[in-house]
XYZ file of C-alpha atoms in Angstrom:
431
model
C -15.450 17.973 18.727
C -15.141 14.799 20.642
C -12.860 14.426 23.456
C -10.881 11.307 22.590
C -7.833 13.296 22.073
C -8.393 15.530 24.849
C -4.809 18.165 25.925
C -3.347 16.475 22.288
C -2.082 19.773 20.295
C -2.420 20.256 16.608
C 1.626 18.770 15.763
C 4.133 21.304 13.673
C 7.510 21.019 12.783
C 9.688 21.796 15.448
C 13.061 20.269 15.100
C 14.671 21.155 18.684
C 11.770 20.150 20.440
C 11.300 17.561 22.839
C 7.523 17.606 22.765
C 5.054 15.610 20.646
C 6.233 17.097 17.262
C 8.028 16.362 13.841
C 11.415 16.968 14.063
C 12.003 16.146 9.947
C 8.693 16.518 8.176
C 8.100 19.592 7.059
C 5.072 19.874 4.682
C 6.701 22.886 3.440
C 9.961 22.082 2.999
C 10.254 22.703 -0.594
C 12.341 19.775 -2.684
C 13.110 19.215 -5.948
C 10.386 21.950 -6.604
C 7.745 20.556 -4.916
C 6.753 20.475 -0.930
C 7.552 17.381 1.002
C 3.700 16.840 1.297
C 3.095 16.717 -2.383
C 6.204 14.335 -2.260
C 5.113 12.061 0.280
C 0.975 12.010 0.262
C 0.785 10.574 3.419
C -2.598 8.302 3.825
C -4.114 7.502 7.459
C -5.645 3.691 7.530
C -9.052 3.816 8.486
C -9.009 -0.080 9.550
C -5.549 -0.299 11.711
C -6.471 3.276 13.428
C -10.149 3.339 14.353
C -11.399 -0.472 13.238
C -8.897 -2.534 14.529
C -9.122 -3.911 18.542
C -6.065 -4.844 19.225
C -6.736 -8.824 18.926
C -4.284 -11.371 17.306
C -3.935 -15.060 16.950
C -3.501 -15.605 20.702
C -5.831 -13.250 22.267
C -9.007 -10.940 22.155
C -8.947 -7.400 21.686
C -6.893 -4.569 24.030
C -8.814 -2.118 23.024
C -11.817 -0.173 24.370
C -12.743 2.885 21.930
C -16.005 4.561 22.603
C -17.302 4.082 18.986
C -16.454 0.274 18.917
C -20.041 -0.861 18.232
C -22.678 -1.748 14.975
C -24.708 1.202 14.697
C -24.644 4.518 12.493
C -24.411 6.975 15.795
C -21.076 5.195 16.562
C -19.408 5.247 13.011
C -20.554 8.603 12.677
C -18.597 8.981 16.302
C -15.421 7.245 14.788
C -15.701 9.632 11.812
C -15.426 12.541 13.998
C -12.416 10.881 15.743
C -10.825 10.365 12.847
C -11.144 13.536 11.141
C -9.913 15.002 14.322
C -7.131 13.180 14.117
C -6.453 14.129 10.737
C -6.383 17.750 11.578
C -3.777 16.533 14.433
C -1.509 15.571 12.225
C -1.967 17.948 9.462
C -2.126 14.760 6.928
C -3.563 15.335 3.361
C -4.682 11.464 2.786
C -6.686 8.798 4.125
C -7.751 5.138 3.196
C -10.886 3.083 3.901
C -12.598 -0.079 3.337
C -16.208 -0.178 3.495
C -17.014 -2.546 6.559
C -14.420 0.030 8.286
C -16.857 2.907 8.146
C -20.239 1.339 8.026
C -21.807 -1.095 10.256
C -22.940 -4.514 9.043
C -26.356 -5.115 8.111
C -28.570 -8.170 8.192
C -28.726 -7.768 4.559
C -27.203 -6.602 1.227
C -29.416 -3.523 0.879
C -29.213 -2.600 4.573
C -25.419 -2.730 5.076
C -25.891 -0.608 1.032
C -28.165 2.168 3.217
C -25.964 2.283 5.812
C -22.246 2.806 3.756
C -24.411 5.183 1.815
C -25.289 7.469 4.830
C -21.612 6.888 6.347
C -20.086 8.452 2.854
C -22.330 11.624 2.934
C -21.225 12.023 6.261
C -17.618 11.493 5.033
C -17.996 13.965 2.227
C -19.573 16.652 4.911
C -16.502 16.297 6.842
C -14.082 16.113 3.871
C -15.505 19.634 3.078
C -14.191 21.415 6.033
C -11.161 19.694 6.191
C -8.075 19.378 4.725
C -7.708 16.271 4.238
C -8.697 14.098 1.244
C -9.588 10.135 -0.006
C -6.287 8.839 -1.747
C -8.273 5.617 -1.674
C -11.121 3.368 -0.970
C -11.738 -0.449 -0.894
C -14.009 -3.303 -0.273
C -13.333 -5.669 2.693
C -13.714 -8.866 0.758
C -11.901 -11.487 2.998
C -13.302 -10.915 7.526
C -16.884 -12.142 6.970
C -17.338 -16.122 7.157
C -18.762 -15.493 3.875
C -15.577 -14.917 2.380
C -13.646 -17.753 4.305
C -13.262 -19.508 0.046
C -12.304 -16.369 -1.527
C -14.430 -13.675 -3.403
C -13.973 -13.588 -6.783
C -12.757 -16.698 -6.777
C -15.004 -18.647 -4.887
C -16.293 -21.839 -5.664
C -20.026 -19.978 -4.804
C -21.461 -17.716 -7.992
C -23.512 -15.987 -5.114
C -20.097 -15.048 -3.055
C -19.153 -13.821 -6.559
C -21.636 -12.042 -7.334
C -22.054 -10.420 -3.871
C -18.210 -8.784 -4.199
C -19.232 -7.813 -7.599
C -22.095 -6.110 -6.175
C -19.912 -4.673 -3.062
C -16.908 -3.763 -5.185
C -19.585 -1.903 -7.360
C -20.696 0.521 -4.868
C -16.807 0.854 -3.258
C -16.308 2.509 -6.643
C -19.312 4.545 -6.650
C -18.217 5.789 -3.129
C -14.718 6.306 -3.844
C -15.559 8.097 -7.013
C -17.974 10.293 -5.162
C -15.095 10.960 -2.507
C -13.129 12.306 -5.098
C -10.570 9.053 -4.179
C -7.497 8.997 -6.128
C -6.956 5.527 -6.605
C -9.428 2.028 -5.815
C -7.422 -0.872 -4.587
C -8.247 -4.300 -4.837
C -6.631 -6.404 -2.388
C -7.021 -10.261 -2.763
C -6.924 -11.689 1.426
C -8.420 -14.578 0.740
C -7.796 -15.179 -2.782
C -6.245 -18.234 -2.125
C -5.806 -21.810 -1.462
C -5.525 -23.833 1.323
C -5.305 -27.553 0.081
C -5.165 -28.287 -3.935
C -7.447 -31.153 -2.661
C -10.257 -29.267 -3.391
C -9.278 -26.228 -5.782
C -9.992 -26.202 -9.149
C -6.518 -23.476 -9.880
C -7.547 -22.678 -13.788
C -11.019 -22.062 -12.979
C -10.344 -19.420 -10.111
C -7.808 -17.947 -11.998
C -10.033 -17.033 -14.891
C -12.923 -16.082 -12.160
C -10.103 -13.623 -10.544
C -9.310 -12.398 -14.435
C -13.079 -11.364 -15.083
C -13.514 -10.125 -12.072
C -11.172 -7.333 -12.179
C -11.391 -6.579 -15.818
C -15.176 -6.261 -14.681
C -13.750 -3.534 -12.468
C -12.031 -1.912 -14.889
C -14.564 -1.566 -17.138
C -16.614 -0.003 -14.377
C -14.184 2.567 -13.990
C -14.658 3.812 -17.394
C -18.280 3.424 -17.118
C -18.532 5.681 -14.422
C -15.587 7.975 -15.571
C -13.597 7.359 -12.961
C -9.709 9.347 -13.561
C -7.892 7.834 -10.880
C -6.120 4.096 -11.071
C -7.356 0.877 -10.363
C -4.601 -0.710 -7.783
C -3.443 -4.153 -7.022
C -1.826 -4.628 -4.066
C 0.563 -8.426 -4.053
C 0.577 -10.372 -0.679
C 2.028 -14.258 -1.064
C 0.353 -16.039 2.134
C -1.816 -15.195 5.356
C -4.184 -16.210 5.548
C -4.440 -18.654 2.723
C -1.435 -20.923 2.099
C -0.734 -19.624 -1.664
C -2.474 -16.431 -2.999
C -2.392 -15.776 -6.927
C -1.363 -11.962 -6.199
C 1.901 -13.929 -4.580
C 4.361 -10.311 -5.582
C 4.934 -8.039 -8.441
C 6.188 -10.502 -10.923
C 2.991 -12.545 -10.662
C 0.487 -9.749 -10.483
C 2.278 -8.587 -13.814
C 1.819 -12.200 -15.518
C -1.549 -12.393 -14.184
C -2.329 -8.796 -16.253
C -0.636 -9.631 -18.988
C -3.233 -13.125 -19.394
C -5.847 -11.054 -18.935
C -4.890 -7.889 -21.053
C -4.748 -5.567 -18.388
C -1.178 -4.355 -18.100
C -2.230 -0.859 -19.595
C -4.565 -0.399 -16.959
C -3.746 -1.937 -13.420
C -0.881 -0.395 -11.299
C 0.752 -1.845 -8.100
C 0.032 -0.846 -4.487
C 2.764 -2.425 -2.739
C 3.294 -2.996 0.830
C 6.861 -3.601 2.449
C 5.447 -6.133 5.039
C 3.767 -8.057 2.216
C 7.261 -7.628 -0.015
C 9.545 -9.159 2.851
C 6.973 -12.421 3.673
C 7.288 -12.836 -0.399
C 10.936 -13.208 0.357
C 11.945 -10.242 -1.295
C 12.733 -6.503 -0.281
C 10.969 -3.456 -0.227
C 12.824 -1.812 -2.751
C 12.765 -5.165 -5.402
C 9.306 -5.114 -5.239
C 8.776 -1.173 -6.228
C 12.294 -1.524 -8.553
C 10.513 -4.210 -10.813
C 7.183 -2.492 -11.038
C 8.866 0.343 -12.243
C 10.760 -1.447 -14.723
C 7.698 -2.672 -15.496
C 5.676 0.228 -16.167
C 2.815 -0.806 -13.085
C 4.113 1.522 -10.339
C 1.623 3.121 -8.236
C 1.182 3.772 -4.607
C 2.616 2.217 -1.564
C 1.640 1.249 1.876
C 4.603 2.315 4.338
C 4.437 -0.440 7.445
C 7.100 -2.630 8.397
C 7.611 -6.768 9.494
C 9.111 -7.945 12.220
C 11.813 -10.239 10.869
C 12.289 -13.259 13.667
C 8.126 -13.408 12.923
C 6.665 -15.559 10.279
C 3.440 -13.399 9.478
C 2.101 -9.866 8.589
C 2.774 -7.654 11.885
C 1.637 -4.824 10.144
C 4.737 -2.043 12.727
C 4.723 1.389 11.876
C 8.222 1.823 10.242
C 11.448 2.955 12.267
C 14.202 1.618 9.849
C 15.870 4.803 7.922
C 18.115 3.060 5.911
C 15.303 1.014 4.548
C 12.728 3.409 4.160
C 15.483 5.256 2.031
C 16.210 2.897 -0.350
C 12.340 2.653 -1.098
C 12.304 6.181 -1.595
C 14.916 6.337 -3.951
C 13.482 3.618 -5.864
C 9.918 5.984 -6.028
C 12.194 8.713 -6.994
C 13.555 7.201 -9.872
C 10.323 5.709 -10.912
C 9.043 9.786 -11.188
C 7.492 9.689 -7.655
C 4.324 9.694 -6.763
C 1.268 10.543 -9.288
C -2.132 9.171 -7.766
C -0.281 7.220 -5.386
C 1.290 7.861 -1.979
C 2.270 6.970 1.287
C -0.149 5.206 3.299
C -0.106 3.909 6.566
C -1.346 0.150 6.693
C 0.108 -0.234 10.115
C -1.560 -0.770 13.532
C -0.595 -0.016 17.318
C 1.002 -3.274 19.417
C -1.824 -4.525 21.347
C -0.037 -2.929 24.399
C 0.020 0.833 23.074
C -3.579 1.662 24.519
C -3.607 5.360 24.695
C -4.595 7.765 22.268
C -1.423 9.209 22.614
C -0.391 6.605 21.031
C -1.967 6.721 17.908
C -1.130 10.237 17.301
C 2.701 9.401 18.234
C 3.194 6.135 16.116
C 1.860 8.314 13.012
C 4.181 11.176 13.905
C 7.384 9.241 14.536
C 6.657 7.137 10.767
C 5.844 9.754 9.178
C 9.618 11.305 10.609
C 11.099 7.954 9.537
C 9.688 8.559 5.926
C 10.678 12.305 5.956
C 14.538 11.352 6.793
C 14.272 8.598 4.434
C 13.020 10.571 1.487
C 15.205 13.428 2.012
C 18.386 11.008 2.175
C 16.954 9.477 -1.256
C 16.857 12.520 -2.436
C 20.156 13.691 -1.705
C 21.760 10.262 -3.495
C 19.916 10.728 -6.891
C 20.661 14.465 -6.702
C 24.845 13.636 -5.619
C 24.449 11.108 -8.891
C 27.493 8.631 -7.894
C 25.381 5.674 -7.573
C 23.870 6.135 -10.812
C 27.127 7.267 -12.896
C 28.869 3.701 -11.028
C 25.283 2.052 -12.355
C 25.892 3.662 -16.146
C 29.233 2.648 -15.668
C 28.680 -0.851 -15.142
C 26.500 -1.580 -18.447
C 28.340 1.111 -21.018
C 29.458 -1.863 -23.075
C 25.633 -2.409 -24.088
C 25.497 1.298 -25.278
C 28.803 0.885 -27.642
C 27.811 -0.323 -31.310
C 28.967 -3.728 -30.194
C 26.941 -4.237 -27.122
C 23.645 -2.986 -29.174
C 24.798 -4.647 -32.580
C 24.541 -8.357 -30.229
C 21.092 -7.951 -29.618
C 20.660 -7.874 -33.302
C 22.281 -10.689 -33.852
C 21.612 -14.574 -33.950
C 23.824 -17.649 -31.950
C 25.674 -18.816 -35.216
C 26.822 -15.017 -35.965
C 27.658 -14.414 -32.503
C 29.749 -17.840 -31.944
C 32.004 -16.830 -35.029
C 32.548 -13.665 -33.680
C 34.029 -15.170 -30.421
C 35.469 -17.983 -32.102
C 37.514 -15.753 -34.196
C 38.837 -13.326 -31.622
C 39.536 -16.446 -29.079
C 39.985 -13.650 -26.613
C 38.944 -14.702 -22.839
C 36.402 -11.851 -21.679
C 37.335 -10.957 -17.997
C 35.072 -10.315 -14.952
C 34.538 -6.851 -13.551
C 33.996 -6.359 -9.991
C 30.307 -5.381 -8.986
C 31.996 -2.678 -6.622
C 28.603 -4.013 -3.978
C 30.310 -2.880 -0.715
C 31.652 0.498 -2.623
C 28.214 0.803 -2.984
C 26.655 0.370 0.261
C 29.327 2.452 1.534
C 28.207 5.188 -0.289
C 24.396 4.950 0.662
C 26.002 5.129 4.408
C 27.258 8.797 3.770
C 23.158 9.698 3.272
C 21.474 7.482 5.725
C-alpha cells in the first residue's frame, strides 16, 4: 500500500450520509434484472487520473504526484495508486493508453520492453483485484512525432510506427482480458488544405483500421474494435468529425459490420450536436458501443474534459443506451480530469464519486421513463399512419402512382402538433 490516499475510506452506499459516500449508486441495486454495476460498467481513465498534470493552454502543470517521472519504479508506483484507488471506489472498469502506463523510451524496442513489463505488472494487480480492463489504446497524437497525424501522415515511417504501436496495444489489451480497443483519431486531421492531400489520407486512415481489424481476428480477439468521433482540437477538421461521418467513413471502407462507436458527450456538443443525437443515431445505425461520460463547459470553445453534474442530461443519454439494449462490451467511462485547482487526492476520489452519483440518478430516472412507457406510446403515436396499409403501401410505390392518388382525393392533409413541450414536461416528472 502506498500512502497517497492516506485516512480516505473504502466508499459504500450510504444515502443519509454526509460523509464521502454514494448517496444513489448502489452496485447492488438490482434493475431491470440486473445490478446497477452490470448496468453502468463504470471505467476509471488512466490518463486524466494519474497522467495528466494539471497544465492547459495558458499554463504549466498544478500538479505534483509522487510517481510523475520516466522510469519503471514510478509507473509501477502510479499502478499501485491507481489500483488503490480502484478498490476506493469499488469500480469494476478501467481505461489506458500505452504512454499512460509506460515510460518513453529512446527507442521503439525500449519504450516495447518497458509497456511490456508495465502490463505484467498490470495483470499481477488485476489478479487480486476486482477490477478489470474495459479498454486499452495507443496514444497516437502527444509526441512531436505525431504533430501530421498517424495513420494519416504524410511520413510512411509515422505510419508504420502506429501500425507497429497499435499492434502491441492489441496484444496488451488482449492479454488484459480488455473488452473493447479504441481507436481515437487526435490528430487525424488538417490544419490548412494548403498542404493536405484529403483522398490520399483518407484511404491511409481506411487501411489502417481495416489493418486493425484484421488483427483482431488474427489474434482472436472477442471484444470490439471502437471508434470514438471528435470534430476539431487540435486539428482544424478531423475525418472522425461525429457519428454520421464515422458511419460513411465504414461504409467506404466495408467496415460497418465490424467497428462500433465510443462516443464522448464533450466531443458530441463541440460537433454541435447533443449527447443523446450522437448515441440515438448510432443506434439507429446499428454501431453503438461504449461511451465516455465527461461533460463541456458551454460558454468554452474547446474540450474541457468536467466530470458530469447535469441529471437531466445524463438521463436522456441513458435512456437513449437503454433503448439501444444497454451496454454489451461497452460502458461508462470516465474521460474527465480534475480543474487545475482541485489538488488534493481527495479530490480525485470525490469527483469520481459525485459522477458516478450523477450517472446513478440519471440511469435510474431513464429507467423509470421507458418502464412508465408514455413517451414511447406518444412516439408510436406520432408515426401509426406508416404502420396502416397505406403508410407501408407508399413506400412501395413510385411518384406518378403516388401523384394520382393525391390528385384524385384533392384532400388537403393537415399538420399534427409535435406535442415537444408535452414532452419535456413529462421527462420533468423523472428528472
Amino acid at each position: 500500500m502506498t500512502d497517497f490516499f492516506n485516512d480516505i475510506s473504502r466508499l459504500t452506499y450510504a444515502p443519509d450520509s454526509t460523509d464521502l459516500a454514494f448517496r444513489h449508486y448502489n452496485p447492488d441495486e438490482v434493475i431491470m434484472g440486473k445490478r446497477m454495476e452490470e448496468h453502468l460498467r463504470f471505467a476509471v481513465a488512466y490518463w486524466h487520473s494519474f497522467a495528466w498534470p494539471g497544465g492547459d493552454p495558458f499554463g504549466a502543470e498544478t500538479f505534483e504526484r509522487p510517481w510523475f517521472g520516466n522510469t519503471m519504479d514510478l509507473a509501477k508506483l502510479k499502478a499501485d495508486v491507481a489500483f488503490e484507488m480502484f478498490d476506493l471506489l469499488n469500480v469494476p472498469y478501467f481505461c489506458w493508453h500505452d504512454a499512460d502506463i509506460r515510460p518513453e523510451g529512446d527507442s521503439f524496442s525500449e519504450s516495447l520492453n518497458n509497456f511490456k513489463e508495465i502490463v505484467d505488472y498490470l495483470g499481477e494487480k488485476m489478479e487480486t483485484s476486482g477490477t478489470k480492463l474495459l479498454w486499452g489504446t495507443a496514444n497516437l497524437f502527444s509526441h512531436r512525432r505525431f504533430m501530421a497525424g498517424a495513420a494519416t501522415n504524410p511520413d510512411p515511417e509515422i505510419f508504420a510506427w502506429s501500425a507497429a504501436t497499435v499492434k502491441n496495444c492489441m496484444d496488451a489489451t488482449h492479454k488484459l482480458g480488455g473488452e473493447n480497443y479504441v481507436l481515437w483519431g487526435g490528430r487525424e486531421g488538417y490544419e490548412t488544405l494548403l498542404n493536405t492531400d484529403l483522398k490520399r489520407e483518407r484511404l491511409q486512415a481506411g487501411r489502417f483500421l481495416q489493418m486493425a481489424v484484421e488483427y483482431k481476428h488474427q489474434i482472436g480477439f472477442k471484444g470490439s474494435i471502437l471508434v470514438e468521433p471528435k470534430p476539431q482540437e487540435p486539428s482544424k477538421h478531423q475525418y472522425d468529425f461525429d457519428v454520421a461521418t464515422v458511419y460513411g467513413f465504414l461504409k467506404e471502407f466495408g467496415l460497418e459490420g465490424e467497428v462500433q462507436m465510443n462516443i464522448e458527450q464533450g466531443h458530441a456538443i463541440l460537433a454541435g450536436h447533443s449527447f443523446e443525437h450522437e448515441l440515438a443515431l448510432a443506434s439507429s445505425l446499428g454501431i453503438f458501443g461504449s461511451i465516455d461520460m465527461n461533460r463541456n463547459d458551454y460558454q468554452s470553445g474547446w474540450d474541457t474534459d468536467q466530470f458530469p453534474n447535469n441529471v437531466p442530461e445524463v438521463a436522456l443519454a441513458y435512456y437513449e443506451v437503454l433503448k439501444a439494449g444497454g451496454f454489451t462490451t461497452g460502458g461508462t467511462n470516465f474521460d474527465a480530469k480534475l480543474r487545475r485547482q482541485s489538488l488534493d487526492p481527495i479530490d480525485l476520489i470525490a469527483s469520481h464519486a459525485g459522477a458516478m452519483d450523477v450517472c446513478a440518478r440519471g440511469f435510474k430516472a431513464a429507467v423509470a421513463m421507458l418502464e412508465d412507457g408514455t413517451l414511447e406510446a406518444m412516439r408510436a403515436e406520432r408515426y401509426a399512419g406508416w404502420d396502416s396499409a397505406h403508410g407501408k403501401a407508399l413506400l412501395d410505390s413510385d411518384l406518378a402512382s403516388i401523384a394520382a392518388q393525391v390528385e384524385a382525393g384533392d384532400t388537403p392533409p393537415q399538420p399534427r402538433s409535435g406535442r415537444q413541450e408535452i414532452l419535456e414536461n413529462i421527462v420533468n416528472r423523472f428528472v
